[in-house]
Coordinates of N, CA, C and O in Angstrom, one line a residue:
M1 N 9.6 17.8 -220.1 CA 9.1 19.0 -219.4 C 7.6 19.2 -219.8 O 7.2 19.3 -220.9
P2 N 6.8 19.2 -218.7 CA 5.3 19.3 -219.0 C 4.9 20.7 -219.5 O 5.5 21.7 -219.1
A3 N 3.9 20.7 -220.3 CA 3.3 22.0 -220.7 C 2.5 22.6 -219.6 O 2.6 23.8 -219.3
I4 N 1.8 21.7 -218.9 CA 1.0 22.2 -217.8 C 1.8 22.1 -216.5 O 2.3 21.0 -216.1
K5 N 2.1 23.2 -215.9 CA 3.0 23.3 -214.8 C 2.3 23.2 -213.4 O 2.9 22.7 -212.5
N6 N 1.1 23.7 -213.4 CA 0.4 23.7 -212.1 C -1.1 23.8 -212.4 O -1.5 24.2 -213.5
F7 N -1.9 23.5 -211.4 CA -3.4 23.6 -211.6 C -4.1 23.8 -210.3 O -3.6 23.5 -209.2
G8 N -5.3 24.3 -210.4 CA -6.2 24.4 -209.2 C -7.5 23.7 -209.6 O -8.0 24.0 -210.7
Y9 N -8.0 22.9 -208.7 CA -9.2 22.1 -209.1 C -10.3 22.4 -208.1 O -10.2 22.4 -206.9
L10 N -11.4 22.8 -208.7 CA -12.7 23.1 -208.0 C -12.5 24.2 -207.0 O -12.8 24.1 -205.8
W11 N -11.9 25.3 -207.4 CA -11.8 26.5 -206.5 C -13.2 27.2 -206.5 O -13.9 27.2 -207.5
D12 N -13.5 27.7 -205.3 CA -14.8 28.3 -205.1 C -14.8 29.8 -205.4 O -13.9 30.6 -204.9
R13 N -15.6 30.3 -206.3 CA -15.6 31.7 -206.7 C -15.9 32.6 -205.5 O -15.4 33.8 -205.5
D14 N -16.6 32.1 -204.5 CA -16.9 33.0 -203.3 C -15.7 33.1 -202.4 O -15.7 34.0 -201.5
R15 N -14.6 32.4 -202.7 CA -13.4 32.5 -201.9 C -12.3 33.3 -202.6 O -11.2 33.3 -202.2
V16 N -12.7 33.9 -203.7 CA -11.8 34.8 -204.4 C -12.0 36.2 -204.1 O -13.2 36.7 -204.0
F17 N -10.9 37.0 -203.8 CA -11.1 38.4 -203.6 C -11.0 39.0 -205.0 O -9.9 39.0 -205.6
W18 N -12.1 39.5 -205.5 CA -12.2 40.0 -206.8 C -11.8 41.5 -207.0 O -11.7 42.0 -208.0
G19 N -11.4 42.1 -205.8 CA -10.9 43.4 -205.8 C -12.0 44.4 -205.3 O -13.2 44.0 -205.3
K20 N -11.5 45.5 -204.9 CA -12.5 46.5 -204.4 C -11.8 47.9 -204.5 O -10.7 48.0 -204.0
G21 N -12.5 48.8 -205.2 CA -11.8 50.1 -205.4 C -10.6 50.0 -206.2 O -10.5 49.4 -207.2
S22 N -9.5 50.5 -205.6 CA -8.2 50.5 -206.3 C -7.4 49.2 -206.0 O -6.3 49.1 -206.4
Q23 N -7.9 48.4 -205.1 CA -7.2 47.1 -204.7 C -7.5 46.0 -205.8 O -8.6 45.7 -206.1
N24 N -6.4 45.5 -206.3 CA -6.5 44.4 -207.2 C -6.9 43.1 -206.5 O -6.6 42.9 -205.4
G25 N -7.6 42.3 -207.3 CA -8.0 41.0 -206.7 C -6.9 40.0 -206.8 O -5.8 40.3 -207.4
T26 N -7.1 38.8 -206.3 CA -6.1 37.8 -206.3 C -6.7 36.4 -206.6 O -7.9 36.2 -206.3
L27 N -5.9 35.5 -207.1 CA -6.2 34.1 -207.3 C -5.2 33.3 -206.5 O -4.1 33.0 -207.0
L28 N -5.4 33.2 -205.2 CA -4.3 32.6 -204.3 C -4.4 31.1 -204.2 O -5.5 30.6 -203.9
G29 N -3.2 30.5 -204.3 CA -3.1 29.1 -204.2 C -1.9 28.8 -203.3 O -1.0 29.6 -203.1
Y30 N -1.9 27.6 -202.7 CA -0.8 27.2 -201.8 C -0.4 25.8 -202.2 O -1.2 24.9 -202.5
H31 N 0.9 25.6 -202.2 CA 1.6 24.3 -202.3 C 2.7 24.3 -201.3 O 3.5 25.3 -201.2
S32 N 2.9 23.2 -200.7 CA 4.0 23.1 -199.6 C 5.4 23.4 -200.2 O 6.2 23.9 -199.5
K33 N 5.6 23.1 -201.4 CA 6.9 23.3 -202.1 C 7.1 24.8 -202.4 O 8.3 25.3 -202.4
F34 N 6.1 25.5 -202.8 CA 6.2 26.9 -203.3 C 5.6 27.9 -202.4 O 5.8 29.1 -202.6
G35 N 4.8 27.6 -201.4 CA 4.2 28.5 -200.5 C 2.9 29.1 -201.2 O 2.3 28.5 -202.1
E36 N 2.6 30.4 -200.8 CA 1.5 31.1 -201.5 C 1.9 31.6 -202.8 O 3.0 32.2 -202.9
V37 N 1.0 31.5 -203.8 CA 1.3 32.0 -205.1 C 0.0 32.7 -205.6 O -1.1 32.2 -205.4
D38 N 0.1 33.9 -206.2 CA -1.0 34.6 -206.8 C -1.0 34.2 -208.3 O -0.1 34.6 -209.0
F39 N -2.1 33.5 -208.7 CA -2.1 33.1 -210.1 C -2.9 34.0 -211.0 O -3.4 33.6 -212.1
R40 N -3.1 35.2 -210.6 CA -3.9 36.2 -211.4 C -3.4 36.3 -212.8 O -4.2 36.5 -213.8
E41 N -2.1 36.2 -213.0 CA -1.5 36.4 -214.4 C -1.3 35.1 -215.1 O -0.6 35.0 -216.1
Q42 N -1.8 34.0 -214.5 CA -1.6 32.7 -215.1 C -2.2 32.6 -216.5 O -3.1 33.3 -216.8
R43 N -1.6 31.8 -217.4 CA -2.1 31.5 -218.7 C -2.4 30.0 -218.8 O -1.8 29.2 -218.2
G44 N -3.5 29.7 -219.6 CA -3.8 28.3 -219.8 C -5.3 28.1 -220.1 O -5.9 28.9 -220.8
I45 N -5.8 27.0 -219.6 CA -7.3 26.7 -219.8 C -8.0 26.7 -218.5 O -7.4 26.5 -217.4
Y46 N -9.3 26.9 -218.5 CA -10.1 26.9 -217.3 C -11.5 26.4 -217.6 O -11.9 26.3 -218.8
L47 N -12.1 25.9 -216.6 CA -13.5 25.3 -216.7 C -14.3 26.0 -215.6 O -13.9 26.2 -214.5
L48 N -15.6 26.2 -215.9 CA -16.6 26.6 -214.9 C -17.5 25.5 -214.6 O -18.0 24.8 -215.5
H49 N -17.8 25.3 -213.3 CA -18.6 24.2 -212.8 C -19.8 24.7 -212.1 O -19.7 25.7 -211.3
T50 N -20.9 24.0 -212.2 CA -22.1 24.3 -211.4 C -21.9 23.8 -209.9 O -20.9 23.1 -209.6
T51 N -22.9 24.1 -209.1 CA -22.8 23.5 -207.7 C -22.9 22.0 -207.7 O -22.4 21.4 -206.8
D52 N -23.4 21.4 -208.8 CA -23.5 20.0 -208.9 C -22.2 19.4 -209.6 O -22.1 18.2 -209.9
L53 N -21.2 20.3 -209.8 CA -19.9 20.0 -210.4 C -20.0 19.6 -211.9 O -19.1 19.0 -212.5
N54 N -21.1 20.0 -212.6 CA -21.2 19.8 -214.0 C -20.4 21.0 -214.7 O -20.5 22.1 -214.2
I55 N -19.7 20.6 -215.7 CA -19.0 21.7 -216.4 C -19.9 22.4 -217.4 O -20.6 21.8 -218.2
V56 N -20.0 23.7 -217.3 CA -20.8 24.5 -218.1 C -20.1 25.4 -219.1 O -20.7 26.0 -220.0
Y57 N -18.8 25.5 -218.9 CA -18.0 26.4 -219.8 C -16.5 26.0 -219.8 O -16.0 25.6 -218.7
V58 N -15.9 26.0 -220.9 CA -14.4 25.7 -221.0 C -13.9 26.9 -221.8 O -14.4 27.3 -222.8
G59 N -12.8 27.5 -221.3 CA -12.2 28.6 -222.0 C -10.7 28.6 -221.9 O -10.1 27.7 -221.2
Q60 N -10.0 29.5 -222.5 CA -8.6 29.6 -222.5 C -8.2 31.1 -222.4 O -8.9 32.0 -222.7
V61 N -7.0 31.2 -221.9 CA -6.4 32.6 -221.8 C -4.9 32.4 -222.0 O -4.3 31.5 -221.5
G62 N -4.4 33.2 -222.9 CA -3.0 33.0 -223.3 C -2.5 34.0 -224.3 O -1.4 34.5 -224.3
S63 N -3.4 34.4 -225.2 CA -3.0 35.4 -226.2 C -3.4 36.8 -225.6 O -4.4 36.9 -224.9
G64 N -2.7 37.8 -225.9 CA -3.0 39.1 -225.4 C -2.5 39.4 -224.0 O -1.8 38.6 -223.4
E65 N -3.0 40.4 -223.4 CA -2.6 40.8 -222.1 C -3.4 40.3 -220.9 O -3.0 40.4 -219.8
Q66 N -4.5 39.7 -221.2 CA -5.4 39.3 -220.2 C -4.8 38.0 -219.5 O -4.3 37.1 -220.1
G67 N -5.0 38.0 -218.1 CA -4.6 36.9 -217.3 C -5.8 36.1 -216.9 O -6.9 36.4 -217.2
M68 N -5.5 35.0 -216.2 CA -6.6 34.1 -215.8 C -7.6 34.8 -214.9 O -8.8 34.6 -215.1
F69 N -7.1 35.6 -214.0 CA -8.0 36.3 -213.1 C -9.0 37.2 -213.8 O -10.2 37.1 -213.6
D70 N -8.5 38.0 -214.8 CA -9.4 38.9 -215.5 C -10.4 38.1 -216.3 O -11.6 38.5 -216.4
R71 N -10.0 37.0 -216.9 CA -10.9 36.3 -217.8 C -12.0 35.6 -216.9 O -13.2 35.7 -217.3
I72 N -11.7 35.1 -215.8 CA -12.7 34.4 -214.9 C -13.6 35.5 -214.3 O -14.8 35.3 -214.2
K73 N -13.0 36.6 -213.9 CA -13.8 37.7 -213.3 C -14.9 38.2 -214.3 O -16.0 38.5 -213.9
Q74 N -14.6 38.2 -215.6 CA -15.6 38.6 -216.6 C -16.8 37.7 -216.5 O -17.9 38.1 -216.8
H75 N -16.6 36.4 -216.2 CA -17.7 35.5 -216.1 C -18.6 35.7 -214.9 O -19.7 35.2 -214.8
T76 N -18.1 36.4 -213.9 CA -18.9 36.8 -212.8 C -19.9 37.9 -213.1 O -20.8 38.1 -212.4
R77 N -19.6 38.5 -214.2 CA -20.5 39.7 -214.6 C -21.2 39.4 -216.0 O -22.0 40.3 -216.4
S78 N -20.9 38.3 -216.6 CA -21.5 38.0 -217.9 C -23.0 37.8 -217.8 O -23.4 37.0 -216.9
A79 N -23.7 38.4 -218.7 CA -25.2 38.2 -218.6 C -25.6 36.7 -218.8 O -26.5 36.3 -218.3
A80 N -24.8 36.0 -219.6 CA -25.1 34.6 -219.9 C -24.6 33.6 -218.9 O -25.2 32.5 -218.8
L81 N -23.6 34.0 -218.1 CA -23.0 33.0 -217.2 C -22.9 33.3 -215.7 O -22.7 32.5 -214.9
W82 N -23.1 34.6 -215.3 CA -22.8 35.0 -214.0 C -23.5 34.1 -212.9 O -22.9 33.9 -211.9
N83 N -24.7 33.6 -213.2 CA -25.4 32.8 -212.1 C -25.4 31.3 -212.5 O -26.1 30.5 -211.8
R84 N -24.6 30.9 -213.4 CA -24.7 29.5 -213.8 C -23.5 28.6 -213.3 O -23.4 27.5 -213.7
W85 N -22.6 29.3 -212.6 CA -21.4 28.5 -212.1 C -21.0 28.9 -210.7 O -21.3 30.1 -210.3
K86 N -20.4 28.0 -210.0 CA -20.0 28.3 -208.6 C -18.5 28.0 -208.4 O -17.8 28.7 -207.6
Y87 N -18.0 27.0 -209.1 CA -16.6 26.6 -209.0 C -15.9 26.7 -210.3 O -16.5 26.7 -211.3
F88 N -14.5 26.8 -210.2 CA -13.8 26.8 -211.4 C -12.5 26.0 -211.2 O -12.0 25.9 -210.1
S89 N -12.0 25.4 -212.3 CA -10.7 24.7 -212.3 C -9.9 25.4 -213.4 O -10.4 25.9 -214.4
W90 N -8.6 25.3 -213.1 CA -7.6 25.9 -214.1 C -6.4 25.1 -214.2 O -6.0 24.4 -213.3
F91 N -5.8 25.1 -215.4 CA -4.6 24.4 -215.7 C -3.6 25.4 -216.4 O -4.0 25.9 -217.5
G92 N -2.5 25.7 -215.8 CA -1.6 26.7 -216.3 C -0.3 26.3 -216.8 O 0.3 25.3 -216.3
W93 N 0.2 27.0 -217.8 CA 1.6 26.7 -218.3 C 2.7 27.6 -217.8 O 3.8 27.3 -218.1
R94 N 2.4 28.6 -217.0 CA 3.4 29.4 -216.4 C 3.8 28.7 -215.1 O 3.0 28.4 -214.2
G95 N 5.1 28.3 -215.0 CA 5.6 27.6 -213.8 C 5.7 28.6 -212.6 O 5.3 29.7 -212.7
T96 N 6.1 28.0 -211.4 CA 6.2 28.8 -210.2 C 7.6 28.7 -209.7 O 8.3 27.7 -209.8
N97 N 8.0 29.8 -209.1 CA 9.4 29.9 -208.4 C 9.2 29.7 -206.9 O 8.1 30.1 -206.4
K98 N 10.2 29.3 -206.3 CA 10.2 29.1 -204.8 C 10.5 30.4 -204.1 O 10.2 30.4 -202.9
T99 N 11.0 31.4 -204.7 CA 11.4 32.6 -204.0 C 10.6 33.8 -204.6 O 10.0 33.7 -205.6
G100 N 10.7 34.8 -203.8 CA 10.0 36.1 -204.2 C 8.6 36.2 -203.5 O 8.2 35.3 -202.8
K101 N 8.0 37.3 -203.7 CA 6.7 37.6 -203.1 C 5.7 36.7 -203.8 O 5.8 36.3 -205.0
R102 N 4.5 36.4 -203.2 CA 3.5 35.6 -203.8 C 3.0 36.1 -205.1 O 2.6 35.4 -206.0
D103 N 3.1 37.5 -205.3 CA 2.6 38.1 -206.5 C 3.6 38.0 -207.6 O 3.3 38.3 -208.8
D104 N 4.8 37.5 -207.3 CA 5.9 37.5 -208.3 C 6.5 36.1 -208.5 O 7.6 36.0 -208.8
R105 N 5.7 35.1 -208.2 CA 6.3 33.7 -208.2 C 6.0 33.0 -209.5 O 6.4 31.9 -209.7
L106 N 5.2 33.5 -210.5 CA 5.0 32.9 -211.7 C 6.2 33.2 -212.6 O 6.7 34.3 -212.7
T107 N 6.6 32.2 -213.4 CA 7.8 32.4 -214.3 C 7.4 33.3 -215.4 O 6.3 33.5 -215.8
K108 N 8.4 34.0 -215.9 CA 8.2 35.0 -217.0 C 8.7 34.4 -218.3 O 9.6 33.5 -218.3
Y109 N 8.1 34.8 -219.4 CA 8.6 34.4 -220.7 C 8.8 35.6 -221.5 O 7.9 36.5 -221.5
S110 N 9.8 35.7 -222.3 CA 10.1 36.9 -223.0 C 9.1 37.3 -224.1 O 8.7 38.4 -224.3
D111 N 8.5 36.2 -224.7 CA 7.5 36.5 -225.7 C 6.1 36.2 -225.2 O 5.1 36.1 -226.0
G112 N 5.9 35.9 -224.0 CA 4.6 35.6 -223.4 C 4.2 34.2 -223.4 O 3.2 33.8 -222.9
S113 N 4.9 33.3 -224.1 CA 4.6 31.9 -224.1 C 5.8 31.0 -223.9 O 6.9 31.4 -224.3
P114 N 5.6 29.9 -223.3 CA 6.8 29.0 -223.0 C 7.2 28.2 -224.2 O 6.4 28.0 -225.1
S115 N 8.4 27.7 -224.2 CA 8.8 26.6 -225.1 C 8.3 25.3 -224.5 O 8.6 25.0 -223.4
I116 N 7.7 24.6 -225.3 CA 7.2 23.3 -224.9 C 7.9 22.2 -225.6 O 7.9 22.1 -226.8
K117 N 8.6 21.3 -224.8 CA 9.4 20.3 -225.4 C 8.9 19.0 -224.7 O 8.6 18.9 -223.6
G118 N 9.0 17.9 -225.5 CA 8.6 16.6 -225.0 C 8.2 15.7 -226.1 O 8.1 16.1 -227.2
T119 N 7.9 14.4 -225.7 CA 7.5 13.4 -226.7 C 6.0 13.4 -226.8 O 5.2 14.0 -226.0
A120 N 5.5 12.8 -227.9 CA 4.1 12.7 -228.1 C 3.4 11.9 -226.9 O 2.3 12.3 -226.5
E121 N 4.1 10.9 -226.4 CA 3.6 10.2 -225.2 C 3.4 11.1 -224.0 O 2.4 11.0 -223.3
E122 N 4.4 12.0 -223.8 CA 4.2 12.9 -222.6 C 3.1 13.8 -222.8 O 2.3 14.1 -221.9
F123 N 2.9 14.3 -224.0 CA 1.8 15.2 -224.4 C 0.5 14.5 -224.1 O -0.4 15.0 -223.5
L124 N 0.4 13.3 -224.6 CA -0.9 12.5 -224.5 C -1.1 12.2 -223.0 O -2.3 12.3 -222.5
D125 N -0.1 11.9 -222.2 CA -0.3 11.7 -220.8 C -0.9 13.0 -220.1 O -1.7 12.9 -219.2
E126 N -0.4 14.2 -220.5 CA -0.9 15.4 -219.9 C -2.4 15.6 -220.3 O -3.2 16.0 -219.4
I127 N -2.8 15.4 -221.5 CA -4.1 15.6 -222.0 C -5.0 14.6 -221.2 O -6.1 14.9 -220.7
E128 N -4.5 13.3 -221.1 CA -5.3 12.3 -220.4 C -5.4 12.7 -218.9 O -6.5 12.6 -218.3
A129 N -4.4 13.3 -218.3 CA -4.4 13.7 -216.9 C -5.5 14.8 -216.7 O -6.2 14.7 -215.7
V130 N -5.5 15.8 -217.6 CA -6.5 16.8 -217.5 C -7.9 16.3 -217.5 O -8.8 16.6 -216.7
L131 N -8.1 15.4 -218.5 CA -9.5 14.9 -218.7 C -9.9 14.0 -217.5 O -11.0 14.1 -217.0
I132 N -9.0 13.2 -217.0 CA -9.3 12.3 -215.9 C -9.6 13.2 -214.6 O -10.5 13.0 -213.9
Q133 N -8.8 14.3 -214.5 CA -9.0 15.2 -213.3 C -10.4 15.8 -213.3 O -11.1 15.9 -212.3
V134 N -10.8 16.3 -214.5 CA -12.1 17.1 -214.5 C -13.3 16.3 -214.8 O -14.4 16.6 -214.3
V135 N -13.2 15.2 -215.6 CA -14.3 14.4 -215.9 C -14.6 13.3 -214.8 O -15.7 13.0 -214.6
E136 N -13.5 12.9 -214.1 CA -13.6 11.8 -213.1 C -14.4 10.6 -213.6 O -15.5 10.3 -213.0
P137 N -14.0 10.0 -214.7 CA -14.7 8.9 -215.3 C -14.8 7.7 -214.3 O -13.8 7.4 -213.6
R138 N -16.0 7.1 -214.1 CA -16.2 6.1 -213.2 C -15.4 4.9 -213.4 O -15.0 4.2 -212.4
L139 N -15.1 4.5 -214.6 CA -14.4 3.3 -214.9 C -12.8 3.4 -214.9 O -12.1 2.4 -215.0
N140 N -12.3 4.6 -214.7 CA -10.9 4.8 -214.6 C -10.5 4.6 -213.2 O -10.8 5.3 -212.3
R141 N -9.8 3.5 -213.0 CA -9.4 3.1 -211.6 C -8.2 4.0 -211.1 O -8.0 4.2 -210.0
Q142 N -7.3 4.3 -212.1 CA -6.2 5.1 -211.7 C -6.6 6.6 -211.8 O -7.4 7.0 -212.7
G143 N -6.0 7.4 -211.1 CA -6.2 8.8 -211.2 C -5.3 9.4 -212.2 O -4.5 8.7 -212.9
P144 N -5.2 10.7 -212.4 CA -4.3 11.3 -213.3 C -2.9 11.1 -213.0 O -2.5 11.1 -211.8
R145 N -2.1 10.9 -214.0 CA -0.6 10.7 -213.8 C 0.1 12.0 -214.1 O 0.6 12.2 -215.2
W146 N 0.2 12.9 -213.1 CA 0.9 14.2 -213.4 C 2.4 13.9 -213.2 O 2.8 13.3 -212.2
K147 N 3.2 14.4 -214.1 CA 4.6 14.3 -214.0 C 5.2 15.8 -214.0 O 5.1 16.4 -215.1
G148 N 5.7 16.2 -212.9 CA 6.2 17.6 -212.9 C 5.2 18.7 -212.9 O 5.5 19.8 -213.1
T149 N 4.0 18.3 -212.6 CA 2.9 19.3 -212.5 C 2.4 19.3 -211.0 O 2.2 18.3 -210.4
F150 N 2.1 20.5 -210.5 CA 1.8 20.7 -209.1 C 0.4 21.2 -209.0 O 0.0 22.2 -209.6
R151 N -0.4 20.5 -208.1 CA -1.7 21.0 -207.7 C -1.6 22.0 -206.6 O -1.0 21.7 -205.6
F152 N -2.3 23.1 -206.7 CA -2.3 24.1 -205.7 C -3.7 24.2 -205.1 O -4.7 24.1 -205.8
D153 N -3.8 24.2 -203.8 CA -5.0 24.4 -203.1 C -5.4 25.8 -203.0 O -4.5 26.7 -202.8
Q154 N -6.6 26.1 -203.0 CA -7.1 27.5 -202.9 C -6.9 28.0 -201.5 O -7.2 27.3 -200.6
I155 N -6.5 29.2 -201.4 CA -6.5 29.9 -200.1 C -7.2 31.3 -200.2 O -7.3 31.8 -201.3
D156 N -7.6 31.8 -199.1 CA -8.3 33.1 -199.0 C -7.4 34.2 -198.9 O -6.4 34.2 -198.1
D157 N -7.6 35.3 -199.6 CA -6.9 36.5 -199.4 C -7.4 37.2 -198.1 O -8.6 37.1 -197.8
E158 N -6.5 37.7 -197.4 CA -6.9 38.4 -196.1 C -7.9 39.5 -196.3 O -8.7 39.9 -195.4
R159 N -8.0 40.0 -197.5 CA -8.9 41.1 -197.8 C -10.3 40.6 -198.3 O -11.2 41.4 -198.6
L160 N -10.5 39.3 -198.3 CA -11.7 38.8 -198.8 C -12.9 39.3 -198.1 O -14.0 39.6 -198.7
K161 N -12.8 39.5 -196.8 CA -14.0 40.1 -196.1 C -14.4 41.5 -196.5 O -15.5 41.9 -196.3
L162 N -13.5 42.1 -197.3 CA -13.8 43.5 -197.8 C -14.6 43.4 -199.1 O -15.2 44.4 -199.5
S163 N -14.6 42.3 -199.7 CA -15.3 42.1 -201.0 C -16.8 42.0 -200.8 O -17.2 41.4 -199.8
D164 N -17.6 42.5 -201.7 CA -19.0 42.4 -201.5 C -19.6 41.3 -202.4 O -20.8 41.0 -202.3
L165 N -18.8 40.6 -203.2 CA -19.3 39.5 -204.0 C -19.9 38.4 -203.3 O -20.9 37.9 -203.7
P166 N -19.3 37.8 -202.2 CA -20.0 36.8 -201.5 C -21.4 37.2 -201.0 O -22.3 36.4 -201.0
T167 N -21.5 38.4 -200.6 CA -22.8 38.9 -200.1 C -23.8 38.9 -201.3 O -24.9 38.5 -201.2
I168 N -23.3 39.4 -202.5 CA -24.1 39.4 -203.6 C -24.6 38.0 -204.0 O -25.7 37.7 -204.3
A169 N -23.6 37.0 -204.0 CA -23.9 35.6 -204.3 C -25.0 35.1 -203.4 O -25.9 34.4 -203.8
T170 N -24.9 35.4 -202.1 CA -25.8 34.9 -201.1 C -27.2 35.5 -201.4 O -28.2 34.8 -201.4
K171 N -27.2 36.8 -201.7 CA -28.5 37.5 -202.0 C -29.1 36.9 -203.3 O -30.4 36.7 -203.3
Q172 N -28.3 36.6 -204.3 CA -28.8 36.0 -205.5 C -29.4 34.6 -205.2 O -30.5 34.3 -205.7
A173 N -28.8 33.8 -204.4 CA -29.3 32.5 -204.0 C -30.7 32.6 -203.3 O -31.6 31.9 -203.6
E174 N -30.7 33.6 -202.4 CA -32.0 33.9 -201.7 C -33.1 34.3 -202.7 O -34.2 33.8 -202.5
M175 N -32.8 35.1 -203.6 CA -33.8 35.6 -204.6 C -34.2 34.4 -205.5 O -35.4 34.3 -205.8
M176 N -33.3 33.5 -205.8 CA -33.7 32.3 -206.6 C -34.7 31.4 -205.8 O -35.6 30.9 -206.4
D177 N -34.4 31.3 -204.5 CA -35.3 30.5 -203.7 C -36.7 31.1 -203.6 O -37.7 30.4 -203.7
I178 N -36.7 32.4 -203.5 CA -38.0 33.1 -203.4 C -38.8 32.9 -204.8 O -40.0 32.6 -204.8
L179 N -38.1 33.1 -205.9 CA -38.7 32.9 -207.2 C -39.2 31.5 -207.4 O -40.3 31.3 -207.9
T180 N -38.4 30.5 -206.9 CA -38.9 29.1 -207.0 C -40.1 28.9 -206.2 O -41.1 28.2 -206.7
R181 N -40.2 29.4 -205.0 CA -41.4 29.3 -204.2 C -42.6 30.0 -204.9 O -43.7 29.4 -204.9
I182 N -42.4 31.1 -205.5 CA -43.5 31.9 -206.1 C -44.0 31.0 -207.3 O -45.2 30.9 -207.5
E183 N -43.1 30.5 -208.1 CA -43.4 29.6 -209.3 C -44.3 28.4 -208.8 O -45.3 28.1 -209.4
K184 N -43.9 27.8 -207.7 CA -44.6 26.6 -207.2 C -46.0 27.0 -206.8 O -47.0 26.3 -207.0
T185 N -46.1 28.1 -206.1 CA -47.4 28.6 -205.6 C -48.3 28.9 -206.8 O -49.5 28.6 -206.8
Q186 N -47.8 29.5 -207.9 CA -48.6 29.9 -209.1 C -49.0 28.6 -209.8 O -50.1 28.6 -210.3
R187 N -48.2 27.6 -209.9 CA -48.5 26.4 -210.5 C -49.7 25.7 -209.8 O -50.5 25.0 -210.4
K188 N -49.7 25.8 -208.5 CA -50.8 25.1 -207.7 C -52.2 25.8 -208.0 O -53.2 25.2 -207.8
K189 N -52.1 27.1 -208.3 CA -53.3 27.9 -208.5 C -53.8 27.5 -209.9 O -54.6 27.3 -210.6

């Protein structure tokens, strides 16, 4: 039984509904076997990537009450990181159910963490799969060998157009372009 049950690779932060007013945000993914799933309460590890797909941050969420959504959302507001990443990948240990609403498809654990059973070889295969997935080493001809782990594709929340974050991200990019042009002009003088 794998420790990592599902993952999302290179999800775009601008395609996340981060919430507005009293409306909760979502981390929506889709897999043909499970349908739409909201991973906001997922636990596991995550990575933040630049627009060039360089990894700039690796974190975890699992202890305490915080879910994957809340932790990643903090990085959209962090003074040190808010403008240094565009994409994120996550690897979660809460499995998914085929039934129920999209908000209630993550498996529950009585003490907040799953029992992980398996051999050392299975554990090493999982760690290798994660590293191959995110590092994409040039000389590895085979891709990750996921066994019982499902990749979910990112989907958009229908409320995404209500969020002001994509507009903010666009404005920030425009401001960076203006600042770059000003710096170039000043260097010429």
